[in-house]
Coordinates of C-alpha atoms (C1' of nucleotides) in Angstrom, one line a residue:
Chain A
M1 CA 52.2 49.9 86.3
V2 CA 53.7 47.1 88.1
L3 CA 54.8 48.0 91.5
Q4 CA 58.3 47.2 92.1
K5 CA 59.0 45.3 95.2
R6 CA 60.8 47.3 97.6
L7 CA 63.0 46.4 100.4
N8 CA 62.8 48.0 103.7
Y9 CA 65.9 48.2 105.7
G10 CA 65.8 49.2 109.1
F11 CA 68.4 50.3 111.5
N12 CA 67.7 51.1 115.0
G13 CA 71.0 52.8 115.4
F14 CA 74.4 53.3 114.3
Q15 CA 77.4 53.5 116.4
V16 CA 79.8 56.1 115.7
P17 CA 83.3 55.5 116.6
T18 CA 85.2 56.9 119.4
I19 CA 85.9 60.4 118.9
P20 CA 89.3 61.7 119.7
T21 CA 89.7 64.6 121.8
A22 CA 91.2 66.4 119.0
S23 CA 90.8 66.1 115.4
R24 CA 92.3 67.6 112.5
S25 CA 91.5 68.2 109.0
A26 CA 92.6 66.2 106.1
R27 CA 94.7 69.1 105.2
G28 CA 96.5 68.9 108.3
R29 CA 95.1 72.1 109.5
G30 CA 93.0 71.8 112.4
T31 CA 93.3 70.8 115.9
I32 CA 91.1 71.3 118.7
R33 CA 92.6 72.0 122.0
K34 CA 91.0 73.4 125.0
R35 CA 92.3 73.8 128.4
C36 CA 90.1 73.4 131.3
D37 CA 90.9 76.7 132.9
N38 CA 89.8 78.9 130.2
S39 CA 87.6 76.8 128.1
E40 CA 84.0 77.4 128.1
I41 CA 81.2 75.2 127.9
Q42 CA 81.3 75.8 124.2
A43 CA 84.5 73.9 124.1
F44 CA 82.5 70.8 124.5
E45 CA 80.4 71.7 121.7
I46 CA 83.4 72.3 119.7
L47 CA 84.8 69.0 120.6
A48 CA 81.7 67.2 119.9
S49 CA 81.2 69.0 116.7
V50 CA 84.6 68.2 115.5
A51 CA 83.8 64.7 116.0
G52 CA 80.4 64.8 114.7
N53 CA 79.9 68.0 113.0
F54 CA 77.3 68.9 115.4
L55 CA 78.3 72.3 116.4
Q56 CA 75.7 74.8 116.4
E57 CA 77.3 77.3 114.3
N58 CA 74.4 79.2 113.3
D59 CA 71.4 79.5 115.4
S60 CA 69.4 81.3 112.9
S61 CA 67.4 78.4 111.7
I62 CA 64.0 79.6 111.1
L63 CA 61.8 76.7 111.8
D64 CA 58.3 76.6 112.6
N65 CA 58.8 74.2 115.2
A66 CA 61.1 75.3 117.8
A67 CA 62.4 72.7 120.1
S68 CA 61.9 72.6 123.7
E69 CA 63.0 70.8 126.6
K70 CA 59.8 69.1 126.6
D71 CA 60.4 67.8 123.2
H72 CA 63.7 66.5 124.1
H73 CA 62.3 64.7 127.0
D74 CA 59.7 63.2 124.9
F75 CA 62.1 61.7 122.6
T76 CA 64.8 60.6 124.9
D77 CA 63.7 57.1 125.1
L78 CA 64.2 56.3 121.5
N79 CA 67.6 57.6 121.2
I80 CA 69.5 55.9 123.8
K81 CA 70.6 52.5 123.0
H82 CA 72.8 51.1 125.5
T83 CA 76.1 50.1 124.3
K84 CA 77.9 47.4 125.8
D85 CA 81.0 48.5 127.3
D86 CA 83.8 46.8 125.7
G87 CA 86.5 48.8 127.2
G88 CA 86.3 51.5 124.7
G89 CA 88.2 49.8 122.0
S90 CA 85.9 47.9 119.8
F91 CA 84.5 50.6 117.8
N92 CA 87.4 52.6 117.0
G93 CA 89.4 49.8 115.6
G94 CA 90.5 50.6 112.2
L95 CA 89.8 54.1 112.8
F96 CA 92.8 54.9 114.7
E97 CA 94.8 51.8 114.7
N98 CA 96.6 52.8 111.7
G99 CA 96.6 56.3 112.5
T100 CA 94.3 57.1 109.7
C101 CA 91.9 58.9 111.8
I102 CA 92.3 61.9 109.8
E103 CA 91.3 60.2 106.7
T104 CA 88.1 58.9 108.0
V105 CA 87.3 62.1 109.8
S106 CA 87.4 63.9 106.6
T107 CA 85.7 61.5 104.3
C108 CA 82.5 60.3 105.5
L109 CA 79.5 61.8 106.8
T110 CA 78.4 64.6 104.8
G111 CA 77.7 67.2 107.2
S112 CA 76.6 70.6 107.4
R113 CA 79.0 73.2 108.2
G114 CA 76.6 75.7 109.5
E115 CA 75.0 76.2 106.2
H116 CA 71.5 76.1 107.0
D117 CA 68.6 75.9 104.9
N118 CA 65.9 77.6 106.7
Q119 CA 63.3 76.5 104.4
R120 CA 62.2 73.0 105.1
V121 CA 60.2 72.5 102.1
M122 CA 58.7 69.2 101.6
G123 CA 58.1 68.0 98.2
E124 CA 54.4 68.5 98.0
S125 CA 54.1 66.0 95.4
S126 CA 55.3 63.2 97.6
L127 CA 53.1 64.3 100.4
H128 CA 50.1 64.2 98.4
G129 CA 50.7 61.3 96.4
N130 CA 50.9 63.2 93.2
N131 CA 52.7 61.4 90.5
L132 CA 55.0 64.2 89.8
E133 CA 58.6 64.7 89.9
G134 CA 58.8 64.8 93.6
Q135 CA 57.7 61.3 93.8
G136 CA 61.0 59.9 93.8
Q137 CA 62.3 61.8 96.7
N138 CA 63.2 60.5 100.0
V139 CA 61.3 61.9 102.7
L140 CA 62.3 61.8 106.2
E141 CA 59.3 62.1 108.2
R142 CA 58.3 61.4 111.6
E143 CA 56.2 58.4 111.5
D144 CA 55.3 58.6 115.1
E145 CA 56.8 59.9 118.2
R146 CA 59.3 57.4 118.3
M147 CA 61.1 57.2 115.0
I148 CA 62.1 58.9 112.0
H149 CA 61.2 57.2 109.0
I150 CA 63.1 57.6 105.9
K151 CA 61.1 56.8 103.0
G152 CA 62.7 56.7 99.7
N153 CA 60.5 56.2 96.8
S154 CA 63.3 56.3 94.5
G155 CA 62.0 53.4 92.7
G156 CA 59.2 55.5 91.6
L157 CA 61.3 58.0 89.9
I158 CA 59.9 59.2 86.8
E159 CA 62.1 59.9 84.0
P160 CA 62.3 63.6 84.1
R161 CA 60.3 65.3 81.5
H162 CA 62.6 67.3 79.5
R163 CA 61.7 70.4 77.9
S164 CA 63.0 71.2 74.6
F165 CA 65.6 73.8 74.6
D166 CA 63.5 76.0 72.6
S167 CA 60.8 76.3 75.0
L168 CA 63.0 77.4 77.7
P169 CA 63.3 81.1 77.6
D170 CA 59.9 81.3 78.8
G171 CA 60.9 80.0 82.1
S172 CA 57.5 79.8 83.5
T173 CA 57.7 76.1 83.7
G174 CA 61.0 75.9 85.2
R175 CA 61.6 73.4 87.8
K176 CA 63.2 74.3 90.9
L177 CA 65.4 72.1 92.9
V178 CA 64.4 72.4 96.4
T179 CA 67.2 71.0 98.3
R180 CA 68.0 70.5 101.8
D181 CA 71.2 71.9 102.7
D182 CA 72.9 68.7 103.5
G183 CA 72.9 67.7 100.0
E184 CA 69.9 65.8 99.3
N185 CA 67.4 67.4 97.2
F186 CA 64.3 66.9 95.5
V187 CA 62.5 68.5 92.8
R188 CA 59.4 70.3 93.4
C189 CA 57.1 71.0 90.7
T190 CA 56.6 74.6 90.7
Q191 CA 53.1 74.3 89.7
L192 CA 52.3 72.7 92.9
S193 CA 51.4 75.4 95.3
S194 CA 49.9 73.4 98.0
K195 CA 50.9 74.8 101.2
N196 CA 49.9 71.8 103.1
K197 CA 52.5 70.9 105.5
K198 CA 51.8 67.4 106.1
I199 CA 55.1 66.8 107.4
S200 CA 54.6 68.3 110.6
G201 CA 55.2 67.2 114.0
P202 CA 57.6 67.5 116.8
P203 CA 61.1 68.4 116.2
P204 CA 63.6 65.8 115.3
D205 CA 64.6 63.4 117.9
M206 CA 67.1 64.5 120.2
L207 CA 70.1 62.4 119.8
K208 CA 72.3 61.6 122.6
L209 CA 75.8 61.1 122.8
K210 CA 76.5 58.0 124.6
D211 CA 79.3 56.7 126.6
I212 CA 81.2 59.8 126.8
S213 CA 84.3 59.7 128.7
L214 CA 85.9 62.6 130.0
F215 CA 89.1 62.5 131.6
T216 CA 91.5 65.1 132.6
S217 CA 95.1 64.9 132.7
E218 CA 98.0 66.8 134.2
E219 CA 99.7 66.0 131.0
N220 CA 101.0 69.0 129.5
N221 CA 100.1 70.5 126.4
S222 CA 103.4 70.1 124.9
R223 CA 102.9 66.5 124.4
H224 CA 99.4 67.0 123.8
S225 CA 99.9 69.2 120.9
S226 CA 102.5 67.1 119.4
V227 CA 100.2 64.3 119.4
L228 CA 97.6 66.3 117.8
D229 CA 99.9 67.6 115.2
D230 CA 100.9 64.2 114.0
P231 CA 98.2 62.0 112.7
Q232 CA 100.2 59.0 113.4
R233 CA 100.2 59.8 116.9
M234 CA 96.5 60.1 117.3
Y235 CA 96.8 56.5 118.3
P236 CA 97.8 57.1 121.8
F237 CA 94.4 58.5 122.6
K238 CA 92.9 55.3 122.0
K239 CA 95.0 53.7 124.5
R240 CA 94.0 56.1 127.1
K241 CA 92.4 54.8 130.1
F242 CA 88.8 55.4 130.5
F243 CA 87.0 55.5 133.7
N244 CA 83.6 54.5 134.5
Q245 CA 82.8 53.9 131.0
T246 CA 79.7 52.0 131.6
S247 CA 76.9 54.2 132.2
S248 CA 74.3 51.7 132.9
S249 CA 71.6 53.6 131.4
A250 CA 69.1 51.7 133.4
S251 CA 66.3 53.7 132.0
D252 CA 66.6 54.9 128.6
R253 CA 63.7 56.9 129.2
G254 CA 64.4 59.3 131.9
S255 CA 68.0 59.4 132.4
H256 CA 70.1 61.1 129.9
C257 CA 72.9 59.3 128.5
Q258 CA 75.7 60.1 130.6
G259 CA 79.2 60.7 129.8
I260 CA 81.6 59.9 132.4
F261 CA 83.9 62.4 133.6
D262 CA 87.0 61.7 135.4
S263 CA 89.3 64.3 136.6
S264 CA 91.1 62.7 139.3
D265 CA 94.2 64.5 138.6
T266 CA 92.7 67.8 138.3
K267 CA 93.9 70.6 140.5
V268 CA 91.1 72.8 141.1
N269 CA 92.5 75.9 142.6
G270 CA 93.9 78.9 141.0
A271 CA 94.8 78.7 137.4
N272 CA 96.3 75.4 137.7
H273 CA 93.7 73.3 136.1
G274 CA 94.4 70.3 134.1
A275 CA 93.2 70.0 130.6
V276 CA 89.9 68.4 130.1
K277 CA 90.1 65.7 127.6
L278 CA 87.1 64.3 126.2
S279 CA 86.5 61.1 124.5
I280 CA 83.2 60.3 123.1
K281 CA 83.0 56.6 122.8
S282 CA 80.1 56.6 120.5
F283 CA 77.1 58.4 119.3
K284 CA 73.9 56.8 118.8
V285 CA 71.8 57.7 116.0
P286 CA 68.1 57.0 116.2
E287 CA 66.3 54.5 114.3
L288 CA 66.4 54.8 110.7
F289 CA 64.3 53.2 108.1
I290 CA 65.3 53.0 104.6
D291 CA 63.2 52.3 101.7
I292 CA 65.0 51.0 98.8
P293 CA 64.1 49.0 95.8
E294 CA 65.0 45.4 95.4
T295 CA 66.9 46.2 92.4
A296 CA 69.1 48.7 94.1
T297 CA 72.6 47.8 94.3
I298 CA 74.5 47.2 97.5
G299 CA 76.4 50.3 96.7
S300 CA 73.3 52.3 96.5
L301 CA 72.1 50.8 99.7
K302 CA 75.3 51.9 101.3
R303 CA 74.9 55.3 99.9
T304 CA 71.3 55.5 101.0
V305 CA 72.2 54.5 104.5
L306 CA 74.9 56.9 104.6
E307 CA 72.7 59.6 103.4
A308 CA 70.1 58.7 105.9
V309 CA 72.6 58.8 108.7
T310 CA 74.0 62.0 107.3
A311 CA 70.7 63.6 107.2
V312 CA 70.3 62.9 110.8
L313 CA 73.7 63.6 111.9
G314 CA 74.9 66.1 109.6
D315 CA 72.6 68.9 110.3
E316 CA 69.9 70.3 112.4
L317 CA 71.6 69.4 115.5
H318 CA 73.5 71.0 118.1
V319 CA 75.1 69.8 121.2
G320 CA 73.6 70.2 124.5
I321 CA 75.5 69.7 127.7
L322 CA 74.0 68.1 130.6
L323 CA 75.5 68.1 134.0
Q324 CA 73.8 65.8 136.4
G325 CA 70.9 65.7 134.2
K326 CA 70.4 69.3 134.1
K327 CA 71.0 71.2 131.0
I328 CA 73.6 73.8 131.0
R329 CA 72.4 76.7 129.1
D330 CA 75.0 79.3 129.7
D331 CA 77.5 78.9 127.0
N332 CA 79.8 81.3 128.6
K333 CA 80.4 79.6 131.8
T334 CA 83.6 77.9 132.0
L335 CA 83.9 74.3 132.7
F336 CA 85.4 75.2 136.0
Q337 CA 82.6 77.4 136.9
T338 CA 80.2 74.8 136.0
G339 CA 82.0 72.3 138.1
I340 CA 82.9 70.1 135.3
S341 CA 86.5 70.3 135.9
Q342 CA 86.3 69.1 139.4
D343 CA 87.4 65.8 140.5
D344 CA 84.2 64.4 141.4
K345 CA 84.0 61.3 139.6
R346 CA 80.3 61.2 139.9
H347 CA 79.9 64.2 137.8
R348 CA 77.8 63.0 135.2
L349 CA 78.3 64.9 132.1
G350 CA 75.8 64.3 129.4
F351 CA 75.8 65.3 125.9
M352 CA 72.9 65.4 123.8
L353 CA 72.2 66.3 120.3
E354 CA 69.2 68.3 119.8
P355 CA 67.4 70.1 117.1
R356 CA 69.1 73.1 116.0
H357 CA 66.3 75.3 116.8
N358 CA 66.2 78.6 118.2
Q359 CA 66.2 77.8 121.8
I360 CA 65.0 81.1 122.9
S361 CA 61.6 81.0 121.4
P362 CA 59.4 78.4 122.8
P363 CA 58.0 75.8 120.5
S364 CA 54.7 76.3 118.9
Y365 CA 53.2 73.0 118.8
N366 CA 49.9 74.1 117.4
K367 CA 51.5 75.9 114.6
D368 CA 51.7 72.9 112.5
P369 CA 55.4 73.0 112.4
C370 CA 56.9 71.7 109.3
F371 CA 59.1 68.9 110.2
L372 CA 62.5 70.0 109.2
T373 CA 64.1 66.9 108.1
T374 CA 62.9 66.8 104.6
Y375 CA 65.0 64.1 103.5
P376 CA 66.3 64.6 100.1
R377 CA 65.9 62.4 97.4
Q378 CA 68.3 59.7 97.0
K379 CA 70.6 59.7 94.2
L380 CA 69.2 58.5 91.0
S381 CA 70.6 55.3 90.1
R382 CA 70.1 53.5 86.9
Q383 CA 67.5 51.2 88.1
S384 CA 65.6 53.8 89.8
T385 CA 64.9 55.3 86.5
S386 CA 62.6 52.5 85.7
L387 CA 59.0 53.2 85.4
M388 CA 57.3 53.3 88.6
L389 CA 54.5 55.7 88.5
Q390 CA 52.5 54.1 91.2
Q391 CA 52.4 56.2 94.2
G392 CA 49.0 57.3 95.2
T393 CA 48.0 54.0 96.5
Y394 CA 51.3 53.0 97.6
N395 CA 51.2 51.3 100.8
V396 CA 54.4 51.0 102.6
S397 CA 53.5 48.3 104.9
Q398 CA 52.3 46.1 102.2
E399 CA 54.7 46.7 99.6
H400 CA 57.7 46.5 101.5
S401 CA 59.6 43.6 102.6
L402 CA 61.6 43.7 105.6
I403 CA 65.1 42.7 105.6
K404 CA 67.0 42.2 108.6
I405 CA 70.4 43.4 108.7
E406 CA 72.6 42.0 111.2
S407 CA 75.7 43.3 112.4
C408 CA 78.5 43.0 110.1
A409 CA 81.8 42.7 111.7
E410 CA 83.8 44.1 108.9
S411 CA 82.9 46.7 106.5
D412 CA 79.8 45.9 104.7
L413 CA 76.2 45.5 105.6
N414 CA 75.3 42.0 105.4
V415 CA 71.9 41.2 104.4
V416 CA 71.4 38.2 106.4
S417 CA 67.9 37.1 106.1
S418 CA 66.2 37.7 103.0
L419 CA 62.9 39.3 102.5
T420 CA 60.0 38.0 104.2
D421 CA 56.8 37.1 102.7
T422 CA 54.8 40.1 101.8
S423 CA 51.9 38.7 103.5
A424 CA 53.7 38.7 106.7
N425 CA 54.2 42.3 106.7
N426 CA 50.9 43.2 108.2
N427 CA 52.5 44.5 111.3
S428 CA 55.4 46.0 109.6
S429 CA 55.8 48.4 112.4
K430 CA 56.5 45.6 114.6
C431 CA 58.9 44.1 112.3
R432 CA 60.8 47.3 112.1
T433 CA 61.5 47.3 115.7
L434 CA 63.1 44.0 115.4
V435 CA 65.8 45.1 113.1
A436 CA 69.1 44.5 114.4
V437 CA 71.7 47.1 114.9
P438 CA 74.5 46.7 112.5
A439 CA 77.9 47.3 113.9
I440 CA 78.8 48.9 110.7
N441 CA 82.2 49.8 109.7
M442 CA 83.3 52.6 111.7
G443 CA 85.3 54.1 109.1
A444 CA 82.2 54.5 107.1
L445 CA 80.7 56.5 109.7
A446 CA 83.5 58.8 110.6
M447 CA 82.6 62.3 111.0
V448 CA 83.4 65.4 109.3
P449 CA 84.8 68.2 111.3
F450 CA 82.8 71.3 111.0
R451 CA 84.1 74.2 109.2
R452 CA 85.0 77.2 111.0
K453 CA 83.7 80.3 109.4
S454 CA 86.7 82.4 109.6
G455 CA 89.4 83.3 111.8
N456 CA 90.5 80.2 113.4
H457 CA 92.4 78.5 110.8
D458 CA 92.5 75.4 112.8
F459 CA 89.1 74.5 111.8
S460 CA 89.4 74.9 108.1
Q461 CA 88.4 71.9 106.3
R462 CA 87.8 71.0 102.8
R463 CA 84.2 70.5 102.1
I464 CA 83.1 67.1 101.7
R465 CA 82.5 65.9 98.2
R466 CA 78.9 65.8 97.2
P467 CA 78.5 64.5 93.8
F468 CA 75.6 66.0 91.8
S469 CA 72.7 63.8 91.4
V470 CA 71.1 63.3 88.1
L471 CA 68.3 65.4 89.3
E472 CA 70.6 68.2 90.3
V473 CA 72.2 68.0 86.9
E474 CA 68.8 68.1 85.4
A475 CA 68.0 71.2 87.3
L476 CA 71.3 72.8 86.5
V477 CA 71.0 72.1 82.8
Q478 CA 67.6 73.5 82.7
A479 CA 68.6 76.6 84.5
V480 CA 71.5 77.2 82.3
E481 CA 69.5 76.6 79.3
K482 CA 67.3 79.4 80.4
L483 CA 69.8 81.7 81.9
G484 CA 73.0 81.1 80.2
T485 CA 76.5 80.2 81.3
G486 CA 77.5 83.5 82.8
R487 CA 75.0 84.1 85.4
W488 CA 75.8 81.5 88.0
R489 CA 74.4 83.5 90.7
D490 CA 71.1 83.6 89.0
V491 CA 71.3 79.9 88.2
K492 CA 71.9 79.3 91.8
Q493 CA 69.0 81.3 92.8
C494 CA 66.8 79.9 90.2
A495 CA 67.4 76.3 90.6
F496 CA 69.4 75.7 93.7
D497 CA 68.2 78.4 95.9
N498 CA 67.4 75.9 98.6
A499 CA 70.5 73.9 98.2
K500 CA 72.7 75.8 100.5
H501 CA 75.6 73.6 99.9
R502 CA 75.7 74.3 96.3
T503 CA 77.2 77.6 95.7
Y504 CA 77.2 79.4 92.4
V505 CA 80.8 78.5 92.1
D506 CA 79.9 74.9 92.6
L507 CA 77.3 75.2 89.8
K508 CA 79.8 76.8 87.6
D509 CA 82.2 74.1 88.3
K510 CA 79.7 71.5 87.7
W511 CA 78.8 72.9 84.4
K512 CA 82.3 72.9 83.5
T513 CA 82.7 69.3 84.3
L514 CA 79.4 68.5 82.6
V515 CA 80.6 70.0 79.4
H516 CA 83.7 68.1 79.7
T517 CA 81.8 64.9 80.5
A518 CA 79.6 65.4 77.5
R519 CA 82.6 65.6 75.3
I520 CA 84.4 62.6 76.3
S521 CA 83.4 59.1 75.5
P522 CA 81.0 57.3 77.8
Q523 CA 83.7 54.9 78.7
Q524 CA 85.8 57.6 80.2
R525 CA 83.1 58.9 82.3
R526 CA 83.0 58.2 85.9
G527 CA 80.6 58.4 88.7
E528 CA 76.9 58.2 88.5
P529 CA 76.1 58.2 84.8
V530 CA 74.4 61.2 83.5
P531 CA 71.8 60.4 80.9
Q532 CA 73.1 61.1 77.5
E533 CA 70.0 63.1 76.9
L534 CA 71.1 65.5 79.5
L535 CA 74.6 65.7 78.3
D536 CA 73.3 66.5 74.9
R537 CA 71.4 69.3 76.3
V538 CA 74.5 70.5 78.0
L539 CA 76.4 70.7 74.8
T540 CA 73.5 72.3 73.1
A541 CA 73.1 74.9 75.7
H542 CA 76.8 75.4 76.0
A543 CA 77.1 76.0 72.3
Y544 CA 74.2 78.3 72.3
W545 CA 75.3 80.5 75.1
S546 CA 78.8 80.6 73.9
Q547 CA 77.5 81.9 70.7
Q548 CA 75.4 84.4 72.5
Q549 CA 78.4 85.5 74.4
C550 CA 80.3 86.1 71.2
K551 CA 77.5 88.1 69.8
H552 CA 77.3 90.3 72.8
Q553 CA 81.0 90.8 72.7
L554 CA 80.9 91.9 69.2
K555 CA 77.9 94.0 69.4
P556 CA 76.9 94.7 72.9
M557 CA 73.5 96.0 72.9
Chain B
dT1 C1' 80.2 89.6 96.0
dT2 C1' 80.4 87.5 91.4
dT3 C1' 82.8 85.9 87.5
dA4 C1' 86.0 83.3 85.3
dG5 C1' 89.6 80.1 85.2
dG6 C1' 93.4 77.5 86.7
dG7 C1' 94.8 74.0 90.2
Chain C
dC1 C1' 86.3 71.3 95.2
dC2 C1' 89.7 75.0 96.2
dC3 C1' 91.9 79.3 95.4
dT4 C1' 91.8 83.9 93.5
dA5 C1' 92.6 87.6 90.3
dA6 C1' 89.4 90.8 88.4
dA7 C1' 85.6 93.0 87.8

DNA sequence: TTTAGGG
DNA sequence: CCCTAAA
């Protein structure tokens, strides 16, 4: 097999646009408002999560590797990239200028909404170099203590081996889609029972919010709310004055990224506190490396990058609050009690994103923790279906060319310098660190507000769209072939048990659309093309089970 | 909670 | 995807 040349894109960080103090859903339903006097520390988490979907909504993640402060400390240095202070405006342009903040907020990053997949299963096949289905998956793994490496062997995707419909009922050979909750997924060959958890290591990097500006205002809520209620009026936030924006993070290492807090107007006594308004100028996402075939389209590159970012941002994180470098653990303390609402301009408020681990239990380093960010396979694109069976001897550093991506002022990633000579990739690790940080389009990195579980309607939010990948379709088809069209719960359990973001309703809906897709002409189909072979199976299975259903209705026995 | 369908 | 009546 000829190895396809692959390109290796690296990003050492993304900047996420300024986050407004309030956000609201695309449906016009949600606002976040917190007043200083009664807000708790959690309010900050909420704020931040609205912006970045970082809220720790569910602490029940069962991960082998619990995070610890130590971990956090160990990783601080790689997360903080100092951002030049530009007065707070450069990165939110386009996001709020036209008042379309709401739009971007709701469209981009696929995030978790507290749906958590406790099972971080890595595709064994990819870990062991087996040439099985799992080969094509993207794996987000810790390459070393300093970076997360997203490897996508999508080019190595093997055309799924389809079983004939007849052989299905047996079910013993069914494949299971093991999916991370944030959408990406990979197929694990059920035969593989290797328990090896090669993907182990410290918890994910702690991300840090950078350049956070806090400011208080005497401004009353009346205006406040009106602004929030009207998307068009989100704009004023941008114009707000920020104080002490520049947190000269002299040492990326020790010092936490500081948000600046200004509350010059705050009245501290009694109940007369001003509202604490928070503006997060940007988030920094740690270095990402993306592996993508040369033949991939720009569009797929974008998607891949987005997915990579999403994988990091969208999940596994929660917000930590640091005050003067010390972590505030008590979520029930009010800002006031914590001293945040005071007028001390030197209050250094820091936000950090940290693994969504159970904070109570200390980490067990020696327990061979399974690194949780099993990055899901990237979507199957046409070209990735090409034959690429080579895997076992695949050597990343040799087979990859490095492309430097420079900042792109506008919206797209510009591949500036083309690939380097393969021979020059000996020290690929070095090359990687040279990759420039693209100032990517902010709109493309807007964040998805988290979804409130219940109650507070303000947080309700339509789920982000997550098109089914071909692999998911494959898994769905297979499951339906086996189980029929009326047992979506079982289908879910059978094939999407680990894909927390796919509900049985989703699967049912998907099947519906699949049937529809299969019936229309290829020209009318949209989205990532589903192999005709799969669509044929859809029709076959659909017909078969429809018939079964009829039989049962006539003669239920 | 799941199913089943319309929106 | 959402929303929900029904089961």
